[in-house]
Coordinates of C-alpha atoms and ligand atoms in Angstrom, one line a residue:
Chain A
X701 CA -2.0 9.4 -33.9
X702 CA -1.2 11.7 -36.8
X703 CA 1.0 9.7 -39.0
X704 CA 2.5 12.5 -41.1
X705 CA 3.5 14.4 -38.0
X706 CA 5.1 11.4 -36.4
X707 CA 7.0 10.5 -39.6
X708 CA 8.5 13.9 -39.8
X709 CA 9.9 13.7 -36.3
X710 CA 12.9 11.6 -35.4
X711 CA 11.7 8.3 -33.9
X712 CA 11.6 8.0 -30.1
X713 CA 13.7 5.4 -28.5
X714 CA 11.6 3.2 -26.4
X715 CA 12.5 0.6 -23.8
X716 CA 10.1 -1.7 -22.0
X717 CA 11.5 -3.7 -19.1
X718 CA 10.2 -6.1 -16.5
X719 CA 11.4 -6.4 -12.9
X720 CA 9.5 -8.8 -10.6
X721 CA 6.4 -9.1 -12.8
X722 CA 4.1 -11.6 -14.3
X723 CA 4.5 -10.5 -17.9
X724 CA 1.0 -9.1 -18.0
X725 CA 2.2 -5.5 -18.3
X726 CA 4.3 -6.3 -21.3
X727 CA 1.3 -8.1 -22.8
X728 CA -0.8 -5.0 -22.2
X729 CA 1.6 -3.1 -24.4
X730 CA 1.1 -5.7 -27.1
X731 CA -2.6 -5.5 -26.4
X732 CA -2.7 -2.0 -28.0
X733 CA -3.5 -4.2 -31.1
X734 CA -3.4 -2.2 -34.3
X735 CA -2.3 0.9 -32.3
X736 CA 0.9 -1.0 -31.7
X737 CA 1.8 -0.3 -35.3
X738 CA 1.4 3.4 -34.6
X739 CA 3.7 3.1 -31.6
X740 CA 6.3 1.3 -33.7
X741 CA 5.9 3.9 -36.4
X742 CA 6.7 6.6 -33.8
X743 CA 9.2 4.8 -31.7
X744 CA 12.0 2.4 -32.1
X745 CA 12.0 -0.2 -29.4
X746 CA 15.7 -0.4 -28.3
X747 CA 15.2 -2.8 -25.4
X748 CA 12.3 -5.1 -24.7
X749 CA 13.1 -8.5 -23.4
X750 CA 9.6 -10.0 -24.2
X751 CA 9.8 -9.0 -27.8
X752 CA 13.4 -8.7 -28.9
X753 CA 16.8 -10.3 -28.2
X754 CA 19.2 -7.9 -26.7
X755 CA 21.7 -8.3 -23.8
X756 CA 21.9 -6.2 -20.7
X757 CA 25.5 -5.4 -21.7
X758 CA 24.2 -3.6 -24.8
X759 CA 21.9 -1.5 -22.7
X760 CA 24.8 -0.7 -20.3
X761 CA 26.8 0.5 -23.3
X762 CA 24.2 2.9 -24.5
X763 CA 25.0 6.6 -23.9
X764 CA 23.3 8.2 -20.9
X765 CA 19.8 9.6 -21.5
X766 CA 19.8 8.1 -25.0
X767 CA 16.5 6.3 -24.4
X768 CA 13.6 8.7 -24.6
X769 CA 11.0 6.6 -22.8
X770 CA 11.2 3.5 -20.6
X771 CA 8.2 1.7 -19.4
X772 CA 9.5 -0.2 -16.3
X773 CA 7.0 -2.8 -15.1
X774 CA 7.4 -5.1 -12.1
X775 CA 8.6 -4.6 -8.6
X776 CA 12.2 -4.7 -7.2
X777 CA 12.6 -8.1 -5.6
X778 CA 16.3 -9.0 -6.4
X779 CA 19.6 -7.5 -7.2
X780 CA 19.1 -7.9 -11.0
X781 CA 15.9 -5.8 -10.9
X782 CA 17.7 -3.2 -8.8
X783 CA 20.7 -3.1 -11.2
X784 CA 18.5 -2.7 -14.3
X785 CA 16.4 0.0 -12.6
X786 CA 19.6 2.0 -12.0
X787 CA 20.9 1.4 -15.5
X788 CA 17.6 2.3 -17.1
X789 CA 17.3 5.4 -14.9
X790 CA 20.7 6.6 -16.2
X791 CA 19.9 5.8 -19.9
X792 CA 16.4 7.2 -19.9
X793 CA 14.9 10.7 -20.2
X794 CA 11.4 9.8 -19.1
X795 CA 11.2 6.8 -16.8
X796 CA 7.7 5.5 -16.2
X797 CA 6.7 3.1 -13.4
X798 CA 4.3 1.1 -15.5
X799 CA 1.7 -1.0 -13.7
X800 CA 0.8 -1.7 -10.1
X801 CA 4.0 -3.6 -9.3
X802 CA 6.4 -0.9 -10.3
X803 CA 4.1 1.7 -8.8
X804 CA 3.2 0.2 -5.4
X805 CA 4.7 -3.3 -5.3
X806 CA 1.7 -5.1 -6.7
X807 CA 1.1 -8.8 -6.2
X808 CA 4.8 -9.7 -5.8
X809 CA 4.8 -7.1 -3.0
X810 CA 2.5 -9.4 -0.9
X811 CA 5.7 -11.2 -0.1
X812 CA 6.3 -8.4 2.4
X813 CA 3.9 -10.3 4.6
X814 CA 6.7 -12.8 4.8
X815 CA 10.5 -12.8 4.5
X816 CA 13.3 -14.4 2.5
X817 CA 13.9 -17.2 4.9
X818 CA 10.3 -18.2 5.2
X819 CA 9.8 -18.0 1.5
X820 CA 12.8 -20.2 0.7
X821 CA 11.7 -22.7 3.4
X822 CA 8.3 -22.9 1.9
X823 CA 9.4 -23.1 -1.7
X824 CA 12.4 -25.3 -1.4
X825 CA 11.5 -27.5 1.6
X826 CA 7.9 -27.6 2.5
X827 CA 5.5 -27.0 -0.3
X828 CA 3.3 -30.0 -1.2
X829 CA 4.9 -30.4 -4.5
X830 CA 8.5 -30.1 -3.3
X831 CA 10.7 -33.2 -3.3
X832 CA 14.0 -32.0 -2.0
X833 CA 15.5 -34.5 0.4
X834 CA 18.9 -33.1 0.1
X835 CA 17.6 -29.6 1.0
X836 CA 19.2 -28.0 -1.9
X837 CA 18.8 -24.2 -1.9
X838 CA 19.8 -21.7 -4.5
X839 CA 23.3 -20.4 -4.1
X840 CA 24.6 -16.9 -5.1
X841 CA 27.6 -18.5 -6.9
X842 CA 28.2 -21.7 -8.7
X843 CA 31.7 -22.8 -9.8
X844 CA 31.8 -24.6 -13.1
X845 CA 34.8 -25.4 -15.2
X846 CA 34.4 -22.3 -17.4
X847 CA 34.3 -20.1 -14.3
X848 CA 31.9 -18.8 -11.7
X849 CA 28.3 -18.2 -12.5
X850 CA 26.5 -15.7 -10.3
X851 CA 22.9 -15.6 -9.4
X852 CA 21.0 -12.4 -8.5
X853 CA 20.5 -11.9 -4.8
X854 CA 17.0 -12.4 -3.6
X855 CA 16.2 -9.5 -1.2
X856 CA 14.4 -9.9 2.0
X857 CA 11.9 -7.2 1.0
X858 CA 10.1 -6.2 -2.1
X859 CA 10.4 -2.5 -3.2
X860 CA 8.6 -0.2 -5.5
X861 CA 10.5 1.4 -8.4
X862 CA 10.3 4.7 -6.7
X863 CA 12.0 3.3 -3.6
X864 CA 15.2 2.7 -5.6
X865 CA 15.3 5.4 -8.3
X866 CA 13.6 8.6 -9.1
X867 CA 10.5 8.0 -11.3
X868 CA 9.1 10.6 -13.7
X869 CA 5.6 9.2 -14.1
X870 CA 3.4 6.5 -12.7
X871 CA 0.9 4.6 -14.9
X872 CA -1.3 2.5 -12.5
X873 CA -3.1 -0.8 -13.2
X874 CA -2.7 -4.5 -13.0
X875 CA -2.2 -4.3 -15.9
X876 CA -2.8 -0.7 -17.1
X877 CA -5.6 -0.4 -19.6
X878 CA -3.9 -0.5 -23.0
X879 CA -6.0 2.5 -24.3
X880 CA -4.6 4.6 -21.5
X881 CA -1.1 3.7 -22.5
X882 CA -1.9 4.8 -26.0
X883 CA -3.1 8.2 -24.7
X884 CA 0.0 8.7 -22.7
X885 CA 2.2 7.6 -25.4
X886 CA 0.5 9.9 -28.0
X887 CA 1.0 12.8 -25.6
X888 CA 4.7 12.1 -25.4
X889 CA 5.1 11.6 -29.1
X890 CA 3.2 14.8 -30.1
X891 CA 5.2 16.8 -27.5
X892 CA 2.0 17.7 -25.6
X893 CA 2.5 19.5 -22.2
X894 CA 3.2 16.8 -19.7
X895 CA 2.1 17.0 -16.0
X896 CA 4.8 17.7 -13.4
X897 CA 7.2 14.8 -12.8
X898 CA 6.0 12.5 -10.1
X899 CA 2.4 12.6 -11.3
X900 CA 0.2 9.6 -11.9
X901 CA -0.8 9.6 -15.6
X902 CA -3.0 7.4 -17.7
X903 CA -5.7 7.5 -15.0
X904 CA -8.4 10.0 -13.7
X905 CA -8.5 12.2 -10.7
X906 CA -11.6 10.7 -9.0
X907 CA -12.4 7.4 -7.2
X908 CA -13.9 4.4 -8.8
X909 CA -17.1 5.0 -6.9
X910 CA -17.4 8.4 -8.6
X911 CA -17.5 6.6 -11.9
X912 CA -19.3 3.5 -11.0
X913 CA -22.8 3.0 -12.4
X914 CA -24.1 0.7 -9.7
X915 CA -27.1 2.0 -7.6
X916 CA -26.0 3.8 -4.5
X917 CA -28.0 5.1 -1.6
X918 CA -26.9 6.8 1.6
X919 CA -27.5 3.7 3.6
X920 CA -24.2 2.0 3.8
X921 CA -24.6 0.4 7.2
X922 CA -23.7 -3.2 7.3
X923 CA -24.2 -5.9 10.0
X924 CA -22.1 -8.5 8.3
X925 CA -19.5 -8.6 5.5
X926 CA -19.6 -11.3 2.9
X927 CA -17.0 -12.7 0.6
X928 CA -18.1 -12.4 -3.0
X929 CA -19.0 -16.1 -3.3
X930 CA -21.2 -16.0 -0.1
X931 CA -24.0 -13.9 -1.6
X932 CA -26.0 -13.7 -4.8
X933 CA -24.9 -10.4 -6.3
X934 CA -28.0 -8.6 -7.6
X935 CA -25.8 -7.1 -10.3
X936 CA -27.1 -3.5 -9.8
X937 CA -26.6 -2.4 -6.2
X938 CA -23.3 -1.1 -5.0
X939 CA -21.2 -4.0 -3.7
X940 CA -20.5 -2.3 -0.4
X941 CA -24.2 -1.8 0.2
X942 CA -24.6 -5.6 -0.3
X943 CA -21.9 -6.1 2.3
X944 CA -19.2 -7.2 -0.1
X945 CA -16.0 -5.3 0.3
X946 CA -15.2 -3.3 -2.8
X947 CA -12.1 -1.1 -2.9
X948 CA -13.9 1.5 -5.1
X949 CA -13.8 4.3 -2.4
X950 CA -10.1 4.0 -2.0
X951 CA -9.1 3.5 -5.6
X952 CA -8.2 5.9 -8.4
X953 CA -10.5 5.8 -11.4
X954 CA -9.3 5.3 -14.9
X955 CA -9.9 1.7 -15.6
X956 CA -13.6 2.2 -16.4
X957 CA -14.4 0.3 -13.1
X958 CA -13.9 -2.7 -15.3
X959 CA -14.2 -5.3 -12.5
X960 CA -17.5 -4.0 -11.2
X961 CA -18.7 -3.8 -14.8
X962 CA -17.8 -7.5 -14.9
X963 CA -19.8 -8.0 -11.7
X964 CA -16.8 -8.4 -9.5
X965 CA -15.8 -6.0 -6.7
X966 CA -12.8 -3.7 -7.3
X967 CA -9.6 -4.9 -5.7
X968 CA -7.7 -1.6 -5.9
X969 CA -5.2 -2.2 -8.7
X970 CA -5.2 1.5 -9.8
X971 CA -3.9 2.5 -6.4
X972 CA -5.1 5.3 -4.1
X973 CA -6.9 8.4 -5.4
X974 CA -5.3 11.8 -5.5
X975 CA -4.3 13.1 -2.1
X976 CA -4.3 9.6 -0.5
X977 CA -1.1 7.9 0.2
X978 CA -2.3 4.7 1.8
X979 CA -5.3 3.0 0.2
X980 CA -5.8 0.6 3.1
X981 CA -6.0 3.4 5.6
X982 CA -8.5 5.1 3.4
X983 CA -10.5 1.8 3.2
X984 CA -10.4 1.3 6.9
X985 CA -11.9 4.8 7.4
X986 CA -14.6 4.0 4.9
X987 CA -15.4 0.6 6.4
X988 CA -15.3 1.9 9.9
X989 CA -18.2 4.2 9.2
X990 CA -20.2 1.4 7.7
X991 CA -20.2 -1.0 10.7
X992 CA -23.7 -0.9 12.0
X993 CA -23.1 -1.4 15.8
X994 CA -22.0 0.6 18.8
X995 CA -21.4 -2.1 21.3
X996 CA -17.8 -3.3 21.4
X997 CA -18.8 -7.0 21.2
X998 CA -21.1 -6.5 18.2
X999 CA -18.4 -4.4 16.4
X1000 CA -16.0 -7.3 17.0
X1001 CA -18.5 -9.8 15.5
X1002 CA -18.8 -7.7 12.4
X1003 CA -15.1 -7.1 12.0
X1004 CA -14.7 -10.9 12.4
X1005 CA -16.4 -11.2 9.0
X1006 CA -13.6 -9.2 7.3
X1007 CA -11.3 -12.2 7.1
X1008 CA -8.0 -10.7 6.0
X1009 CA -8.1 -6.9 6.0
X1010 CA -4.3 -6.5 5.4
X1011 CA -4.4 -8.8 2.4
X1012 CA -7.6 -7.3 1.0
X1013 CA -6.9 -3.6 1.6
X1014 CA -3.3 -3.8 0.4
X1015 CA -3.5 -6.4 -2.3
X1016 CA -1.6 -4.3 -4.8
X1017 CA 0.1 -1.8 -2.5
X1018 CA 1.8 -3.3 0.5
X1019 CA 5.4 -2.2 -0.2
X1020 CA 4.3 1.4 -1.1
X1021 CA 2.0 1.7 1.9
X1022 CA 2.9 3.5 5.1
X1023 CA 4.0 0.4 7.0
X1024 CA 5.5 -1.2 3.8
X1025 CA 6.0 -4.7 5.2
X1026 CA 5.1 -6.9 8.2
X1027 CA 7.2 -6.0 11.2
X1028 CA 10.0 -8.5 11.8
Chain B
X385 CA 20.9 3.1 26.8
X386 CA 17.8 2.8 28.9
X387 CA 14.6 2.4 26.9
X388 CA 12.2 5.2 27.2
X389 CA 9.1 4.5 25.2
X390 CA 7.6 7.2 23.0
X391 CA 3.9 7.4 23.5
X392 CA 1.9 9.4 21.0
X393 CA -1.6 10.3 22.3
X394 CA -4.5 11.7 20.3
X395 CA -6.9 13.4 22.7
X396 CA -10.3 14.9 21.8
X397 CA -10.6 18.5 22.6
X398 CA -13.8 18.4 24.7
X399 CA -13.2 15.7 27.3
X400 CA -9.9 14.0 27.1
X401 CA -7.6 17.0 26.4
X402 CA -9.3 18.8 29.2
X403 CA -8.8 15.8 31.4
X404 CA -5.1 15.7 30.6
X405 CA -5.0 19.4 31.3
X406 CA -6.5 18.8 34.7
X407 CA -3.9 16.2 35.4
X408 CA -1.3 19.0 34.7
X409 CA -3.0 21.8 36.7
X410 CA -3.5 19.3 39.6
X411 CA 0.2 18.7 39.4
X412 CA -0.2 15.0 39.1
X413 CA 3.0 13.2 38.2
X414 CA 2.9 11.0 35.2
X415 CA 5.4 9.6 32.7
X416 CA 7.0 12.4 30.7
X417 CA 7.4 10.3 27.5
X418 CA 4.0 11.2 26.1
X419 CA 3.5 13.5 23.0
X420 CA 0.0 14.8 23.0
X421 CA -1.8 15.8 19.9
X422 CA -5.1 17.5 20.3
X423 CA -7.9 16.7 17.9
X424 CA -11.4 18.1 17.9
X425 CA -13.1 14.7 18.4
X426 CA -11.9 11.1 18.6
X427 CA -14.1 10.6 15.5
X428 CA -11.5 12.6 13.6
X429 CA -9.0 9.8 14.0
X430 CA -7.9 8.5 10.7
X431 CA -6.1 5.2 10.4
X432 CA -3.3 7.2 8.6
X433 CA -2.6 9.1 11.9
X434 CA -2.0 5.9 13.8
X435 CA 0.1 4.2 11.0
X436 CA 2.2 7.3 10.5
X437 CA 2.9 7.6 14.2
X438 CA 4.1 4.0 14.3
X439 CA 6.1 4.4 11.1
X440 CA 7.8 7.5 12.5
X441 CA 8.9 5.7 15.6
X442 CA 6.1 5.7 18.2
X443 CA 6.4 2.8 20.6
X444 CA 2.7 3.2 21.5
X445 CA -0.3 5.1 20.3
X446 CA -3.1 6.1 22.7
X447 CA -6.4 7.5 21.5
X448 CA -8.7 9.1 24.1
X449 CA -12.3 10.4 23.6
X450 CA -15.3 11.3 25.6
X451 CA -17.2 8.4 27.3
X452 CA -19.9 6.8 25.2
X453 CA -22.9 9.1 25.1
X454 CA -20.8 12.1 25.9
X455 CA -19.2 13.0 22.6
X456 CA -19.6 16.7 21.8
X457 CA -20.6 15.6 18.3
X458 CA -22.9 12.8 19.4
X459 CA -21.4 9.8 17.6
X460 CA -17.8 10.6 17.0
X461 CA -16.5 8.3 19.7
X462 CA -18.5 5.3 18.4
X463 CA -17.1 6.0 14.9
X464 CA -13.6 6.0 16.5
X465 CA -14.3 2.8 18.3
X466 CA -15.2 1.0 15.1
X467 CA -12.2 2.4 13.3
X468 CA -9.9 1.6 16.2
X469 CA -11.0 -2.1 16.2
X470 CA -10.4 -2.3 12.5
X471 CA -7.0 -0.7 12.8
X472 CA -6.2 -3.1 15.7
X473 CA -6.9 -6.1 13.5
X474 CA -4.8 -4.7 10.7
X475 CA -1.8 -3.7 12.8
X476 CA -1.8 -7.1 14.6
X477 CA -1.7 -8.8 11.2
X478 CA 1.3 -6.5 10.5
X479 CA 3.1 -7.8 13.5
X480 CA 2.5 -4.8 15.7
X481 CA 1.7 -6.0 19.3
X482 CA -1.8 -5.4 20.5
X483 CA -0.6 -3.5 23.6
X484 CA 1.0 -0.8 21.5
X485 CA -2.4 0.6 20.4
X486 CA -5.1 1.6 23.0
X487 CA -8.4 3.4 23.0
X488 CA -9.7 4.7 26.3
X489 CA -12.5 7.1 27.4
X490 CA -11.4 10.0 29.6
X491 CA -13.8 12.7 30.7
X492 CA -12.9 16.3 31.5
X493 CA -12.9 15.6 35.2
X494 CA -10.7 12.5 35.0
X495 CA -7.3 14.0 35.4
X496 CA -6.3 11.3 37.8
X497 CA -7.5 8.5 35.6
X498 CA -5.5 10.1 32.7
X499 CA -2.3 10.2 34.7
X500 CA -2.8 6.5 35.8
X501 CA -3.6 5.5 32.2
X502 CA -0.4 7.1 30.9
X503 CA 1.7 5.5 33.6
X504 CA 0.0 2.1 33.0
X505 CA 0.5 2.2 29.3
X506 CA 4.2 3.3 29.7
X507 CA 4.7 0.4 32.1
X508 CA 3.3 -2.0 29.5
X509 CA 5.4 -0.5 26.7
X510 CA 8.5 -1.0 28.9
X511 CA 7.6 -4.7 29.1
X512 CA 6.8 -5.0 25.4
X513 CA 10.1 -3.2 24.4
X514 CA 11.0 -0.8 21.6
X515 CA 8.8 -0.9 18.5
X516 CA 10.5 -2.2 15.4
X517 CA 8.1 -0.6 12.9
X518 CA 10.4 2.3 12.0
X519 CA 13.0 1.0 9.7
X520 CA 11.4 -2.3 9.1
X521 CA 11.4 -1.5 5.4
X522 CA 14.5 0.5 5.0
X523 CA 14.5 2.3 1.7
X524 CA 16.6 5.5 2.2
X525 CA 19.9 3.8 1.2
X526 CA 18.5 2.3 -2.0
X527 CA 18.6 5.4 -4.1
X528 CA 22.3 6.1 -3.4
Ligands
LIG2099 S1 -18.0 0.5 -3.7 FE1 -17.6 -0.6 -5.6 S2 -19.7 -1.1 -6.4 FE2 -19.9 0.5 -4.8 S3 -20.0 2.4 -5.9 FE3 -17.9 2.0 -5.3 S4 -16.9 1.0 -7.1 FE4 -19.2 0.8 -7.3
LIG2100 S1 -12.1 -2.1 -10.9 FE1 -10.4 -2.0 -9.4 S2 -9.3 -3.9 -9.5 FE2 -10.6 -3.8 -11.3 S3 -9.2 -2.9 -12.9 FE3 -10.3 -1.2 -12.0 S4 -8.9 -0.5 -10.3 FE4 -8.3 -2.5 -10.9
LIG2101 S1 -15.7 15.2 21.3 FE1 -14.7 13.8 22.6 S2 -15.0 12.0 21.5 FE2 -16.1 13.4 20.2

């Protein structure tokens, strides 16, 4: 970033917020290392719970559209997440869904295979480490002598950020590659022409397979699928050709295919490539053509070896997928 | 209100659609709750088509193609069969009853079989009841 140029301009007001998230996205912002200093030189963080002490009330009192850029990470799982999404939408000029959870639901979105009741039962009654003979469950309100304390409401479903507010841009990844954030951030700071609102930024327009360096042939027929630990990876042939499911064909490039580079199949955290709404559907198309059998029973046997297609193909994208959750 | 299942059917152009047409021109009576979508070949079926149909309110989805060995494009129906089985596994994991999704082979001369198939699937859907896929993740109210 050109320091003189950024110094001449008024500093951007920046917010980074987490909804239902693990904290990794906030860390990925810190992981910009020395570039973080450039970011801080060009922008004043006005709200960033992981790094600074400021209350929700203070944000609520800010004038509308007074924050230039908000990186909202995390999914919408409870009423607190929802409230802050609405507040930040009003206060922010450019609202970015930052990371897989805000973009598609991410790992917390896997809860859409279950529901609130089952989750509470598991967590507060049944889990191996739970000792709760009185069956105490969280309450929305608790009366203490100073008054009533309210707890956020835990929703039955997990939502994406775009389900609850309009989003200007999406930066995919679990977490996004820090270098890609720096690129996007620089573009905003320098006033470069931004793509139309609603675009995915900080990623490429191809699939991971297009950028993957592993050896590929046209022979993608498979008699059996393996889980990664079931075979000895030869470290050079395409995972799919070795029978290991890799989400590369259904995943947008931009991460540098970093998992495959690390000899692990892609799990799809960058979301679907351009033109595809449902990564799992795309993956089912691809896998369907790979199954090397025509007889129904043989096909069944091969599909049997794909243990959990729903969990595998929608690991980061269940709430944002066509079905969105398990039917209940 | 009486439940009338909505059945979305994807029929391949060369055999199954012609078969359905024959059912019509032969004036066979079959359940009127079917919405037919013609595709060139059952191999053209994308999982997205099936998922979108359910998400938009279909109570059942029927895919029909030429009998094995008869596909106009040689292998399309085998490709369809493999995808179908994978979609079945996924939709069952998602809580969609197995009976709601069906793949059958219908040739150009099987108008009668087509009419019977539609009646049979409609009967099954009446037993299984309305699909709850549409609206299972309600999001429209959230932006308000
Ligand atoms: S499937 Fe995975 S290993 Fe194979 S080319 Fe695509 S990204 Fe690379
Ligand atoms: S290789 Fe796949 S799972 Fe790994 S970081 Fe890239 S998109 Fe995410
Ligand atoms: S043309 Fe009928 S299934 Fe291919």
